[in-house]
PDB file of C-alpha atoms in Angstrom:
ATOM      1  CA  MET A   1      15.613  14.258  14.035  1.00  0.00           C
ATOM      2  CA  LYS A   2      11.984  13.278  13.454  1.00  0.00           C
ATOM      3  CA  ILE A   3      10.452  10.070  12.158  1.00  0.00           C
ATOM      4  CA  TYR A   4       7.739  10.122   9.483  1.00  0.00           C
ATOM      5  CA  ASP A   5       5.403   7.299   8.494  1.00  0.00           C
ATOM      6  CA  ALA A   6       4.081   8.321   5.054  1.00  0.00           C
ATOM      7  CA  PHE A   7       1.641   6.246   3.040  1.00  0.00           C
ATOM      8  CA  LEU A   8      -0.995   6.245   0.322  1.00  0.00           C
ATOM      9  CA  PHE A   9      -4.537   5.776   1.603  1.00  0.00           C
ATOM     10  CA  PHE A  10      -7.672   4.822  -0.321  1.00  0.00           C
ATOM     11  CA  ASN A  11     -10.499   3.715   1.986  1.00  0.00           C
ATOM     12  CA  GLU A  12      -8.883   1.186   4.353  1.00  0.00           C
ATOM     13  CA  LEU A  13     -10.199   2.693   7.595  1.00  0.00           C
ATOM     14  CA  ASP A  14      -9.677  -0.395   9.768  1.00  0.00           C
ATOM     15  CA  LEU A  15      -6.121  -0.894   8.540  1.00  0.00           C
ATOM     16  CA  LEU A  16      -5.429   2.792   9.104  1.00  0.00           C
ATOM     17  CA  GLU A  17      -6.590   2.443  12.707  1.00  0.00           C
ATOM     18  CA  ILE A  18      -4.428  -0.641  13.220  1.00  0.00           C
ATOM     19  CA  ARG A  19      -1.383   1.074  11.738  1.00  0.00           C
ATOM     20  CA  LEU A  20      -1.780   4.265  13.760  1.00  0.00           C
ATOM     21  CA  ASN A  21      -2.023   2.292  16.989  1.00  0.00           C
ATOM     22  CA  LEU A  22       0.994   0.113  16.202  1.00  0.00           C
ATOM     23  CA  MET A  23       3.255   2.975  15.135  1.00  0.00           C
ATOM     24  CA  ASN A  24       2.110   5.758  17.456  1.00  0.00           C
ATOM     25  CA  ASP A  25       4.851   5.265  20.048  1.00  0.00           C
ATOM     26  CA  ILE A  26       7.567   5.221  17.381  1.00  0.00           C
ATOM     27  CA  VAL A  27       6.871   7.998  14.884  1.00  0.00           C
ATOM     28  CA  ASP A  28       6.530  11.759  15.220  1.00  0.00           C
ATOM     29  CA  HIS A  29       4.285  12.278  12.202  1.00  0.00           C
ATOM     30  CA  PHE A  30       1.923  10.261  10.044  1.00  0.00           C
ATOM     31  CA  VAL A  31       1.482  11.450   6.459  1.00  0.00           C
ATOM     32  CA  ILE A  32      -1.880  10.196   5.176  1.00  0.00           C
ATOM     33  CA  SER A  33      -2.050  10.883   1.448  1.00  0.00           C
ATOM     34  CA  GLU A  34      -5.313  10.522  -0.431  1.00  0.00           C
ATOM     35  CA  SER A  35      -6.547  11.796  -3.771  1.00  0.00           C
ATOM     36  CA  ASP A  36      -9.916  13.023  -4.973  1.00  0.00           C
ATOM     37  CA  LEU A  37      -9.523  10.642  -7.942  1.00  0.00           C
ATOM     38  CA  THR A  38      -8.934   6.899  -8.010  1.00  0.00           C
ATOM     39  CA  PHE A  39      -6.110   5.608 -10.187  1.00  0.00           C
ATOM     40  CA  SER A  40      -8.782   4.670 -12.745  1.00  0.00           C
ATOM     41  CA  GLY A  41     -10.023   8.272 -12.793  1.00  0.00           C
ATOM     42  CA  LYS A  42     -13.247   8.015 -10.807  1.00  0.00           C
ATOM     43  CA  PRO A  43     -14.126  10.844  -8.387  1.00  0.00           C
ATOM     44  CA  LYS A  44     -13.550   9.591  -4.858  1.00  0.00           C
ATOM     45  CA  PRO A  45     -14.647  10.716  -1.390  1.00  0.00           C
ATOM     46  CA  LEU A  46     -11.913  11.804   0.995  1.00  0.00           C
ATOM     47  CA  TYR A  47     -12.411   8.918   3.394  1.00  0.00           C
ATOM     48  CA  TYR A  48      -9.988  10.097   6.050  1.00  0.00           C
ATOM     49  CA  ALA A  49     -11.530  13.570   6.112  1.00  0.00           C
ATOM     50  CA  GLU A  50     -15.012  12.073   6.428  1.00  0.00           C
ATOM     51  CA  ASN A  51     -13.931   9.810   9.312  1.00  0.00           C
ATOM     52  CA  LYS A  52     -11.276  11.895  11.061  1.00  0.00           C
ATOM     53  CA  GLU A  53     -13.177  11.883  14.364  1.00  0.00           C
ATOM     54  CA  ARG A  54     -12.426   8.163  14.605  1.00  0.00           C
ATOM     55  CA  PHE A  55      -8.706   8.999  14.591  1.00  0.00           C
ATOM     56  CA  LYS A  56      -8.805  11.958  16.957  1.00  0.00           C
ATOM     57  CA  PRO A  57      -6.307  10.410  19.446  1.00  0.00           C
ATOM     58  CA  PHE A  58      -3.657  10.702  16.705  1.00  0.00           C
ATOM     59  CA  GLU A  59      -4.730  14.078  15.337  1.00  0.00           C
ATOM     60  CA  SER A  60      -1.694  16.013  16.566  1.00  0.00           C
ATOM     61  CA  LYS A  61       0.641  13.714  14.616  1.00  0.00           C
ATOM     62  CA  ILE A  62      -1.318  13.489  11.374  1.00  0.00           C
ATOM     63  CA  ILE A  63      -0.438  15.409   8.230  1.00  0.00           C
ATOM     64  CA  HIS A  64      -3.367  14.911   5.861  1.00  0.00           C
ATOM     65  CA  GLN A  65      -2.329  15.390   2.254  1.00  0.00           C
ATOM     66  CA  VAL A  66      -5.109  15.783  -0.320  1.00  0.00           C
ATOM     67  CA  ILE A  67      -4.154  15.483  -3.985  1.00  0.00           C
ATOM     68  CA  ARG A  68      -6.529  17.491  -6.164  1.00  0.00           C
ATOM     69  CA  ASP A  69      -4.275  18.186  -9.151  1.00  0.00           C
ATOM     70  CA  ASN A  70      -3.825  14.856 -10.937  1.00  0.00           C
ATOM     71  CA  PRO A  71      -2.610  15.747 -14.449  1.00  0.00           C
ATOM     72  CA  ALA A  72      -5.039  15.183 -17.311  1.00  0.00           C
ATOM     73  CA  ASP A  73      -2.183  14.361 -19.700  1.00  0.00           C
ATOM     74  CA  PHE A  74       1.105  12.681 -18.782  1.00  0.00           C
ATOM     75  CA  THR A  75       2.637  12.984 -22.245  1.00  0.00           C
ATOM     76  CA  ALA A  76       3.282  16.741 -22.086  1.00  0.00           C
ATOM     77  CA  LEU A  77       3.690  17.935 -18.510  1.00  0.00           C
ATOM     78  CA  LYS A  78       4.205  21.676 -18.348  1.00  0.00           C
ATOM     79  CA  ARG A  79       6.823  22.899 -15.875  1.00  0.00           C
ATOM     80  CA  PHE A  80       6.504  25.862 -13.544  1.00  0.00           C
ATOM     81  CA  ASN A  81       9.049  28.331 -14.899  1.00  0.00           C
ATOM     82  CA  PRO A  82      10.063  29.723 -12.566  1.00  0.00           C
ATOM     83  CA  PRO A  83       8.535  27.838  -9.618  1.00  0.00           C
ATOM     84  CA  GLU A  84       7.067  30.218  -7.065  1.00  0.00           C
ATOM     85  CA  ASN A  85       7.089  27.937  -4.019  1.00  0.00           C
ATOM     86  CA  LYS A  86       8.345  24.604  -2.683  1.00  0.00           C
ATOM     87  CA  ASP A  87       5.324  22.718  -4.006  1.00  0.00           C
ATOM     88  CA  GLU A  88       5.866  23.936  -7.559  1.00  0.00           C
ATOM     89  CA  SER A  89       9.567  23.037  -7.336  1.00  0.00           C
ATOM     90  CA  CYS A  90       8.592  19.600  -6.087  1.00  0.00           C
ATOM     91  CA  LEU A  91       6.072  19.173  -8.903  1.00  0.00           C
ATOM     92  CA  ASN A  92       8.764  20.037 -11.441  1.00  0.00           C
ATOM     93  CA  MET A  93      10.903  17.256  -9.953  1.00  0.00           C
ATOM     94  CA  ILE A  94       7.986  14.797 -10.066  1.00  0.00           C
ATOM     95  CA  TYR A  95       7.210  15.684 -13.683  1.00  0.00           C
ATOM     96  CA  GLY A  96      10.851  14.952 -14.466  1.00  0.00           C
ATOM     97  CA  PHE A  97      10.534  11.506 -12.862  1.00  0.00           C
ATOM     98  CA  ILE A  98       7.450  10.844 -14.999  1.00  0.00           C
ATOM     99  CA  ASP A  99       9.149  11.973 -18.207  1.00  0.00           C
ATOM    100  CA  VAL A 100      12.020   9.500 -17.806  1.00  0.00           C
ATOM    101  CA  ALA A 101      10.002   6.606 -16.333  1.00  0.00           C
ATOM    102  CA  ASP A 102      10.145   3.588 -18.616  1.00  0.00           C
ATOM    103  CA  ASN A 103       7.768   1.269 -16.774  1.00  0.00           C
ATOM    104  CA  PHE A 104       4.446   2.617 -18.069  1.00  0.00           C
ATOM    105  CA  PRO A 105       3.118   4.182 -21.295  1.00  0.00           C
ATOM    106  CA  LYS A 106       2.495   7.885 -20.662  1.00  0.00           C
ATOM    107  CA  GLU A 107      -0.771   7.888 -22.610  1.00  0.00           C
ATOM    108  CA  VAL A 108      -2.320   5.374 -20.173  1.00  0.00           C
ATOM    109  CA  LEU A 109      -3.856   7.641 -17.554  1.00  0.00           C
ATOM    110  CA  HIS A 110      -4.470   5.089 -14.796  1.00  0.00           C
ATOM    111  CA  TRP A 111      -0.769   4.229 -14.654  1.00  0.00           C
ATOM    112  CA  GLY A 112       0.106   7.915 -14.746  1.00  0.00           C
ATOM    113  CA  ARG A 113      -2.153   8.667 -11.769  1.00  0.00           C
ATOM    114  CA  ASP A 114      -0.720   5.713  -9.844  1.00  0.00           C
ATOM    115  CA  PHE A 115       2.820   6.997 -10.454  1.00  0.00           C
ATOM    116  CA  PHE A 116       1.953  10.642  -9.733  1.00  0.00           C
ATOM    117  CA  GLN A 117       0.088   9.985  -6.493  1.00  0.00           C
ATOM    118  CA  ARG A 118       2.970   7.992  -5.038  1.00  0.00           C
ATOM    119  CA  GLU A 119       5.529  10.608  -6.036  1.00  0.00           C
ATOM    120  CA  SER A 120       3.303  13.265  -4.449  1.00  0.00           C
ATOM    121  CA  LEU A 121       4.371  11.996  -1.029  1.00  0.00           C
ATOM    122  CA  HIS A 122       7.443  14.134  -1.747  1.00  0.00           C
ATOM    123  CA  ARG A 123       5.188  17.208  -1.617  1.00  0.00           C
ATOM    124  CA  ALA A 124       4.090  16.415   1.936  1.00  0.00           C
ATOM    125  CA  LEU A 125       7.701  15.966   3.044  1.00  0.00           C
ATOM    126  CA  VAL A 126       9.319  19.127   1.625  1.00  0.00           C
ATOM    127  CA  SER A 127       9.779  20.631   5.093  1.00  0.00           C
ATOM    128  CA  CYS A 128      11.711  17.630   6.427  1.00  0.00           C
ATOM    129  CA  ALA A 129      15.272  18.069   7.653  1.00  0.00           C
ATOM    130  CA  ASP A 130      17.999  15.996   6.023  1.00  0.00           C
ATOM    131  CA  ASP A 131      18.473  13.928   9.189  1.00  0.00           C
ATOM    132  CA  ASP A 132      14.773  13.084   9.513  1.00  0.00           C
ATOM    133  CA  ILE A 133      13.896   9.450   8.841  1.00  0.00           C
ATOM    134  CA  VAL A 134      11.083   8.633   6.425  1.00  0.00           C
ATOM    135  CA  MET A 135       9.204   5.366   6.007  1.00  0.00           C
ATOM    136  CA  PHE A 136       6.999   5.279   2.916  1.00  0.00           C
ATOM    137  CA  SER A 137       4.550   2.649   1.693  1.00  0.00           C
ATOM    138  CA  ASP A 138       0.867   1.909   1.129  1.00  0.00           C
ATOM    139  CA  VAL A 139      -1.391   1.903   4.179  1.00  0.00           C
ATOM    140  CA  ASP A 140      -2.027  -1.855   3.868  1.00  0.00           C
ATOM    141  CA  GLU A 141       1.706  -2.570   4.242  1.00  0.00           C
ATOM    142  CA  VAL A 142       1.546  -2.496   8.031  1.00  0.00           C
ATOM    143  CA  PRO A 143       5.013  -2.348   9.635  1.00  0.00           C
ATOM    144  CA  ASN A 144       6.144  -4.575  12.478  1.00  0.00           C
ATOM    145  CA  PRO A 145       7.030  -2.113  15.279  1.00  0.00           C
ATOM    146  CA  ASP A 146       9.920  -4.313  16.412  1.00  0.00           C
ATOM    147  CA  ALA A 147      11.405  -4.370  12.905  1.00  0.00           C
ATOM    148  CA  VAL A 148      11.042  -0.605  12.613  1.00  0.00           C
ATOM    149  CA  LYS A 149      12.862  -0.086  15.923  1.00  0.00           C
ATOM    150  CA  GLN A 150      15.581  -2.493  14.797  1.00  0.00           C
ATOM    151  CA  THR A 151      15.999  -0.533  11.559  1.00  0.00           C
ATOM    152  CA  LEU A 152      15.986   2.884  13.215  1.00  0.00           C
ATOM    153  CA  ALA A 153      18.901   1.744  15.383  1.00  0.00           C
ATOM    154  CA  LEU A 154      20.997   1.429  12.202  1.00  0.00           C
ATOM    155  CA  PHE A 155      20.895   5.157  11.476  1.00  0.00           C
ATOM    156  CA  PRO A 156      22.646   7.348  10.532  1.00  0.00           C
ATOM    157  CA  SER A 157      23.021   5.377   7.314  1.00  0.00           C
ATOM    158  CA  ASP A 158      22.839   6.212   3.626  1.00  0.00           C
ATOM    159  CA  LYS A 159      21.069   2.926   2.866  1.00  0.00           C
ATOM    160  CA  ILE A 160      17.381   2.581   2.008  1.00  0.00           C
ATOM    161  CA  TYR A 161      16.045  -0.365   4.018  1.00  0.00           C
ATOM    162  CA  THR A 162      13.230  -2.628   2.816  1.00  0.00           C
ATOM    163  CA  LEU A 163      10.838  -4.277   5.273  1.00  0.00           C
ATOM    164  CA  ARG A 164      10.040  -7.768   4.002  1.00  0.00           C
ATOM    165  CA  GLN A 165       6.507  -8.659   5.024  1.00  0.00           C
ATOM    166  CA  LYS A 166       4.212 -11.653   5.236  1.00  0.00           C
ATOM    167  CA  GLU A 167       1.288 -11.317   2.853  1.00  0.00           C
ATOM    168  CA  PHE A 168      -2.334 -11.880   3.862  1.00  0.00           C
ATOM    169  CA  ASP A 169      -5.187 -11.814   1.343  1.00  0.00           C
ATOM    170  CA  TYR A 170      -8.915 -11.160   1.904  1.00  0.00           C
ATOM    171  CA  TYR A 171      -8.696 -11.545   5.711  1.00  0.00           C
ATOM    172  CA  LEU A 172      -6.188 -10.574   8.386  1.00  0.00           C
ATOM    173  CA  ASN A 173      -5.358 -14.236   8.962  1.00  0.00           C
ATOM    174  CA  MET A 174      -5.332 -15.794   5.474  1.00  0.00           C
ATOM    175  CA  TYR A 175      -1.612 -16.245   4.856  1.00  0.00           C
ATOM    176  CA  LYS A 176      -0.155 -16.401   1.350  1.00  0.00           C
ATOM    177  CA  GLU A 177       3.302 -17.654   2.404  1.00  0.00           C
ATOM    178  CA  ASP A 178       4.998 -14.894   0.459  1.00  0.00           C
ATOM    179  CA  ASN A 179       7.730 -12.379   1.298  1.00  0.00           C
ATOM    180  CA  TRP A 180       6.334  -9.026   0.181  1.00  0.00           C
ATOM    181  CA  MET A 181       8.673  -6.085  -0.345  1.00  0.00           C
ATOM    182  CA  GLY A 182       6.909  -3.513   1.814  1.00  0.00           C
ATOM    183  CA  PRO A 183       7.823  -0.156   3.397  1.00  0.00           C
ATOM    184  CA  ARG A 184      11.139   1.534   2.688  1.00  0.00           C
ATOM    185  CA  ILE A 185      12.987   3.404   5.441  1.00  0.00           C
ATOM    186  CA  ALA A 186      15.701   6.000   4.817  1.00  0.00           C
ATOM    187  CA  LEU A 187      17.096   9.359   5.777  1.00  0.00           C
ATOM    188  CA  TYR A 188      15.261  12.167   4.053  1.00  0.00           C
ATOM    189  CA  SER A 189      18.571  13.249   2.536  1.00  0.00           C
ATOM    190  CA  SER A 190      18.740   9.861   0.778  1.00  0.00           C
ATOM    191  CA  LEU A 191      15.183  10.095  -0.586  1.00  0.00           C
ATOM    192  CA  LYS A 192      14.523  13.706  -1.398  1.00  0.00           C
ATOM    193  CA  ALA A 193      15.907  13.712  -4.943  1.00  0.00           C
ATOM    194  CA  LEU A 194      14.898  10.158  -5.905  1.00  0.00           C
ATOM    195  CA  SER A 195      11.768   8.765  -7.515  1.00  0.00           C
ATOM    196  CA  LEU A 196       9.793   6.860  -4.882  1.00  0.00           C
ATOM    197  CA  ASN A 197       8.395   4.628  -7.627  1.00  0.00           C
ATOM    198  CA  LYS A 198      11.911   3.821  -8.759  1.00  0.00           C
ATOM    199  CA  ILE A 199      12.938   2.951  -5.213  1.00  0.00           C
ATOM    200  CA  ARG A 200       9.921   0.622  -5.013  1.00  0.00           C
ATOM    201  CA  ALA A 201      11.157  -1.050  -8.195  1.00  0.00           C
ATOM    202  CA  ILE A 202      14.534  -2.130  -6.810  1.00  0.00           C
ATOM    203  CA  ARG A 203      15.814  -5.416  -8.165  1.00  0.00           C
ATOM    204  CA  GLU A 204      13.571  -4.864 -11.175  1.00  0.00           C
ATOM    205  CA  GLY A 205      14.759  -7.280 -13.866  1.00  0.00           C
ATOM    206  CA  GLY A 206      17.409  -8.629 -11.511  1.00  0.00           C
ATOM    207  CA  ARG A 207      19.132  -5.254 -11.108  1.00  0.00           C
ATOM    208  CA  THR A 208      19.803  -3.523  -7.818  1.00  0.00           C
ATOM    209  CA  LEU A 209      18.755   0.072  -8.405  1.00  0.00           C
ATOM    210  CA  VAL A 210      19.623   1.372  -4.935  1.00  0.00           C
ATOM    211  CA  ASP A 211      21.401  -0.059  -1.900  1.00  0.00           C
ATOM    212  CA  SER A 212      18.393  -1.487  -0.061  1.00  0.00           C
ATOM    213  CA  PRO A 213      19.147  -4.216   2.491  1.00  0.00           C
ATOM    214  CA  ASP A 214      16.242  -6.409   3.561  1.00  0.00           C
ATOM    215  CA  VAL A 215      14.834  -6.416   7.084  1.00  0.00           C
ATOM    216  CA  TYR A 216      12.888  -9.636   7.606  1.00  0.00           C
ATOM    217  CA  ASN A 217       9.816 -10.117   9.791  1.00  0.00           C
ATOM    218  CA  GLY A 218       9.028  -6.562   8.708  1.00  0.00           C
ATOM    219  CA  GLY A 219       5.278  -6.660   9.124  1.00  0.00           C
ATOM    220  CA  TRP A 220       2.085  -7.666   7.379  1.00  0.00           C
ATOM    221  CA  HIS A 221       0.815  -6.845   3.905  1.00  0.00           C
ATOM    222  CA  PHE A 222      -2.962  -7.040   4.321  1.00  0.00           C
ATOM    223  CA  THR A 223      -4.358  -6.863   0.795  1.00  0.00           C
ATOM    224  CA  SER A 224      -7.881  -6.980  -0.636  1.00  0.00           C
ATOM    225  CA  LEU A 225      -9.692  -7.043   2.717  1.00  0.00           C
ATOM    226  CA  GLY A 226     -13.317  -6.215   3.447  1.00  0.00           C
ATOM    227  CA  GLY A 227     -15.374  -8.656   1.392  1.00  0.00           C
ATOM    228  CA  THR A 228     -16.517  -8.992  -2.197  1.00  0.00           C
ATOM    229  CA  GLU A 229     -17.857  -5.454  -2.642  1.00  0.00           C
ATOM    230  CA  LYS A 230     -14.669  -3.845  -1.331  1.00  0.00           C
ATOM    231  CA  ILE A 231     -12.505  -6.064  -3.534  1.00  0.00           C
ATOM    232  CA  ILE A 232     -14.538  -5.189  -6.619  1.00  0.00           C
ATOM    233  CA  GLN A 233     -14.285  -1.507  -5.678  1.00  0.00           C
ATOM    234  CA  LYS A 234     -10.506  -1.925  -5.528  1.00  0.00           C
ATOM    235  CA  ILE A 235     -10.421  -3.655  -8.916  1.00  0.00           C
ATOM    236  CA  GLU A 236     -12.407  -0.806 -10.444  1.00  0.00           C
ATOM    237  CA  SER A 237     -10.151   1.823  -8.856  1.00  0.00           C
ATOM    238  CA  TRP A 238      -6.509   0.732  -8.907  1.00  0.00           C
ATOM    239  CA  GLY A 239      -3.797   0.922 -11.526  1.00  0.00           C
ATOM    240  CA  HIS A 240      -4.113  -2.650 -12.831  1.00  0.00           C
ATOM    241  CA  GLN A 241      -7.122  -1.959 -15.042  1.00  0.00           C
ATOM    242  CA  GLU A 242      -6.273  -5.005 -17.159  1.00  0.00           C
ATOM    243  CA  PHE A 243      -7.992  -6.981 -14.368  1.00  0.00           C
ATOM    244  CA  ASN A 244     -11.137  -4.830 -14.381  1.00  0.00           C
ATOM    245  CA  THR A 245     -13.309  -7.235 -16.355  1.00  0.00           C
ATOM    246  CA  ASP A 246     -16.749  -8.716 -15.716  1.00  0.00           C
ATOM    247  CA  ARG A 247     -15.266 -12.198 -15.987  1.00  0.00           C
ATOM    248  CA  ILE A 248     -12.881 -11.579 -13.096  1.00  0.00           C
ATOM    249  CA  LYS A 249     -15.343  -9.639 -10.945  1.00  0.00           C
ATOM    250  CA  LYS A 250     -17.996 -12.354 -11.224  1.00  0.00           C
ATOM    251  CA  LYS A 251     -15.580 -14.898  -9.758  1.00  0.00           C
ATOM    252  CA  VAL A 252     -14.286 -12.822  -6.838  1.00  0.00           C
ATOM    253  CA  GLN A 253     -16.544 -14.358  -4.192  1.00  0.00           C
ATOM    254  CA  SER A 254     -15.907 -17.990  -5.151  1.00  0.00           C
ATOM    255  CA  ARG A 255     -12.168 -17.449  -5.335  1.00  0.00           C
ATOM    256  CA  VAL A 256     -12.089 -15.708  -1.958  1.00  0.00           C
ATOM    257  CA  GLU A 257     -14.074 -18.559  -0.396  1.00  0.00           C
ATOM    258  CA  SER A 258     -11.669 -21.131  -1.814  1.00  0.00           C
ATOM    259  CA  GLY A 259      -8.570 -19.151  -0.834  1.00  0.00           C
ATOM    260  CA  ARG A 260      -7.372 -18.746  -4.408  1.00  0.00           C
ATOM    261  CA  ASP A 261      -5.967 -15.802  -6.311  1.00  0.00           C
ATOM    262  CA  ILE A 262      -8.856 -13.633  -7.519  1.00  0.00           C
ATOM    263  CA  PHE A 263      -7.059 -13.060 -10.828  1.00  0.00           C
ATOM    264  CA  ASN A 264      -6.118 -16.724 -11.319  1.00  0.00           C
ATOM    265  CA  ARG A 265      -2.484 -15.789 -11.930  1.00  0.00           C
ATOM    266  CA  LYS A 266      -0.060 -18.551 -12.795  1.00  0.00           C
ATOM    267  CA  GLY A 267       1.931 -19.829  -9.824  1.00  0.00           C
ATOM    268  CA  SER A 268      -0.359 -18.267  -7.199  1.00  0.00           C
ATOM    269  CA  LYS A 269      -0.561 -20.096  -3.893  1.00  0.00           C
ATOM    270  CA  THR A 270      -3.668 -21.253  -2.049  1.00  0.00           C
ATOM    271  CA  LEU A 271      -4.068 -19.352   1.203  1.00  0.00           C
ATOM    272  CA  LYS A 272      -3.579 -20.867   4.639  1.00  0.00           C
ATOM    273  CA  ARG A 273      -5.666 -19.816   7.638  1.00  0.00           C
ATOM    274  CA  ILE A 274      -3.590 -19.093  10.743  1.00  0.00           C
ATOM    275  CA  GLU A 275      -4.489 -18.182  14.300  1.00  0.00           C
ATOM    276  CA  VAL A 276      -4.645 -14.581  15.449  1.00  0.00           C
ATOM    277  CA  ASP A 277      -2.189 -14.948  18.316  1.00  0.00           C
ATOM    278  CA  GLU A 278       1.061 -13.332  19.420  1.00  0.00           C
ATOM    279  CA  LYS A 279       3.062 -15.916  17.502  1.00  0.00           C
ATOM    280  CA  ASN A 280       1.775 -14.437  14.252  1.00  0.00           C
ATOM    281  CA  PHE A 281       0.579 -10.901  14.992  1.00  0.00           C
ATOM    282  CA  PRO A 282       1.410  -7.890  17.180  1.00  0.00           C
ATOM    283  CA  LYS A 283       0.128  -7.898  20.737  1.00  0.00           C
ATOM    284  CA  TRP A 284      -2.115  -4.857  20.184  1.00  0.00           C
ATOM    285  CA  LEU A 285      -3.966  -6.535  17.321  1.00  0.00           C
ATOM    286  CA  VAL A 286      -4.345  -9.799  19.232  1.00  0.00           C
ATOM    287  CA  GLU A 287      -5.790  -7.963  22.233  1.00  0.00           C
ATOM    288  CA  ASN A 288      -8.161  -5.944  20.036  1.00  0.00           C
ATOM    289  CA  GLN A 289      -9.108  -8.599  17.505  1.00  0.00           C
ATOM    290  CA  GLY A 290     -12.752  -8.523  18.584  1.00  0.00           C
ATOM    291  CA  LYS A 291     -13.066  -5.074  17.029  1.00  0.00           C
ATOM    292  CA  TYR A 292     -11.941  -6.506  13.702  1.00  0.00           C
ATOM    293  CA  ALA A 293     -13.835  -9.802  13.795  1.00  0.00           C
ATOM    294  CA  HIS A 294     -15.317  -8.998  10.372  1.00  0.00           C
ATOM    295  CA  LEU A 295     -11.782  -9.121   8.956  1.00  0.00           C
ATOM    296  CA  ILE A 296     -10.868 -12.469  10.539  1.00  0.00           C
ATOM    297  CA  ASN A 297     -11.713 -15.781   8.883  1.00  0.00           C
ATOM    298  CA  SER A 298     -12.764 -18.272  11.528  1.00  0.00           C
ATOM    299  CA  ALA A 299     -14.225 -20.824   9.104  1.00  0.00           C
ATOM    300  CA  PRO A 300     -12.205 -23.716   7.687  1.00  0.00           C
ATOM    301  CA  LEU A 301     -11.018 -23.043   4.158  1.00  0.00           C
ATOM    302  CA  ASP A 302     -13.172 -24.705   1.509  1.00  0.00           C
ATOM    303  CA  SER A 303     -10.593 -25.538  -1.102  1.00  0.00           C
ATOM    304  CA  CYS A 304     -13.141 -26.866  -3.584  1.00  0.00           C
ATOM    305  CA  LYS A 305     -15.996 -24.383  -3.382  1.00  0.00           C
ATOM    306  CA  GLY A 306     -16.128 -22.325  -6.528  1.00  0.00           C
ATOM    307  CA  SER A 307     -13.256 -24.250  -8.116  1.00  0.00           C
ATOM    308  CA  PHE A 308     -13.166 -25.408 -11.731  1.00  0.00           C
ATOM    309  CA  LEU A 309     -13.357 -29.040 -10.592  1.00  0.00           C
ATOM    310  CA  SER A 310     -16.449 -28.529  -8.434  1.00  0.00           C
ATOM    311  CA  GLU A 311     -18.222 -26.639 -11.227  1.00  0.00           C
ATOM    312  CA  LEU A 312     -17.382 -29.420 -13.689  1.00  0.00           C
ATOM    313  CA  LEU A 313     -18.695 -32.090 -11.320  1.00  0.00           C
ATOM    314  CA  LYS A 314     -21.940 -30.162 -10.852  1.00  0.00           C
ATOM    315  CA  LYS A 315     -22.507 -30.134 -14.612  1.00  0.00           C
ATOM    316  CA  MET A 316     -21.694 -33.838 -14.970  1.00  0.00           C
ATOM    317  CA  PHE A 317     -24.063 -35.042 -12.239  1.00  0.00           C
ATOM    318  CA  ARG A 318     -27.088 -32.777 -12.656  1.00  0.00           C
TER     319      ARG A 318
END
């Protein structure tokens, strides 16, 4: 039995380094999956390949998957008939998942690429044994090593476990007070014929799509880190292209500074700055926080800067 940590990777080099260090003593293999196209269809550098020297201590465990065959049309996916190898068989399965998916319009390419790239993790795992254990997620959904160990002790099991994570936006220590549904952990035999996107959508519309018990204190979802430029790059690259507008991008900096949702979504919470200590974060990160000082907010949160009220007051008292 081997343990795989498989995740999608864009350009989050610091988070990748944090994750590799936290999980190195637990897993046998890391699957780092990156594409030569963003979800929005822009050509993209292979950031891991360009920076692999930085991750040399983990090289023997890393399986680097590069996706170069994003379909140009998701409305008429042609099958391999017959498939000549495991990858073609796997692609046929993935195309089947896409055909029956009802959560995105097939003619919208950015959603198709998002769906396809996640399902392509299957292609990197085709040599797994049925009793291998797979954890799959996005790289910024950093698992809590203690929660992973706790979950691994439950196997063998036919359940697909969900790590519930604390969410942090813009900085490592800006807490959203939210329970994010992060990595899933399961036997390969339980995953190999299922859509990974569908598993991620459990409890969609109040339904339980698979048996997926929650494991709390499951880690940290570090989203939209790296400053204004990185956040705008993410907005221009990810699946949610409805947010890729000049109006939103112009307000990113002020909303980050005030700890508010960059998309101004209804019901979003104002962030809370917390200390980087062992009460809140893993020991390795606490001991190495100096290396990531650029990702830690040490300033008090300005809850008015850039807000609608402050802008209105400026206009009134000019």
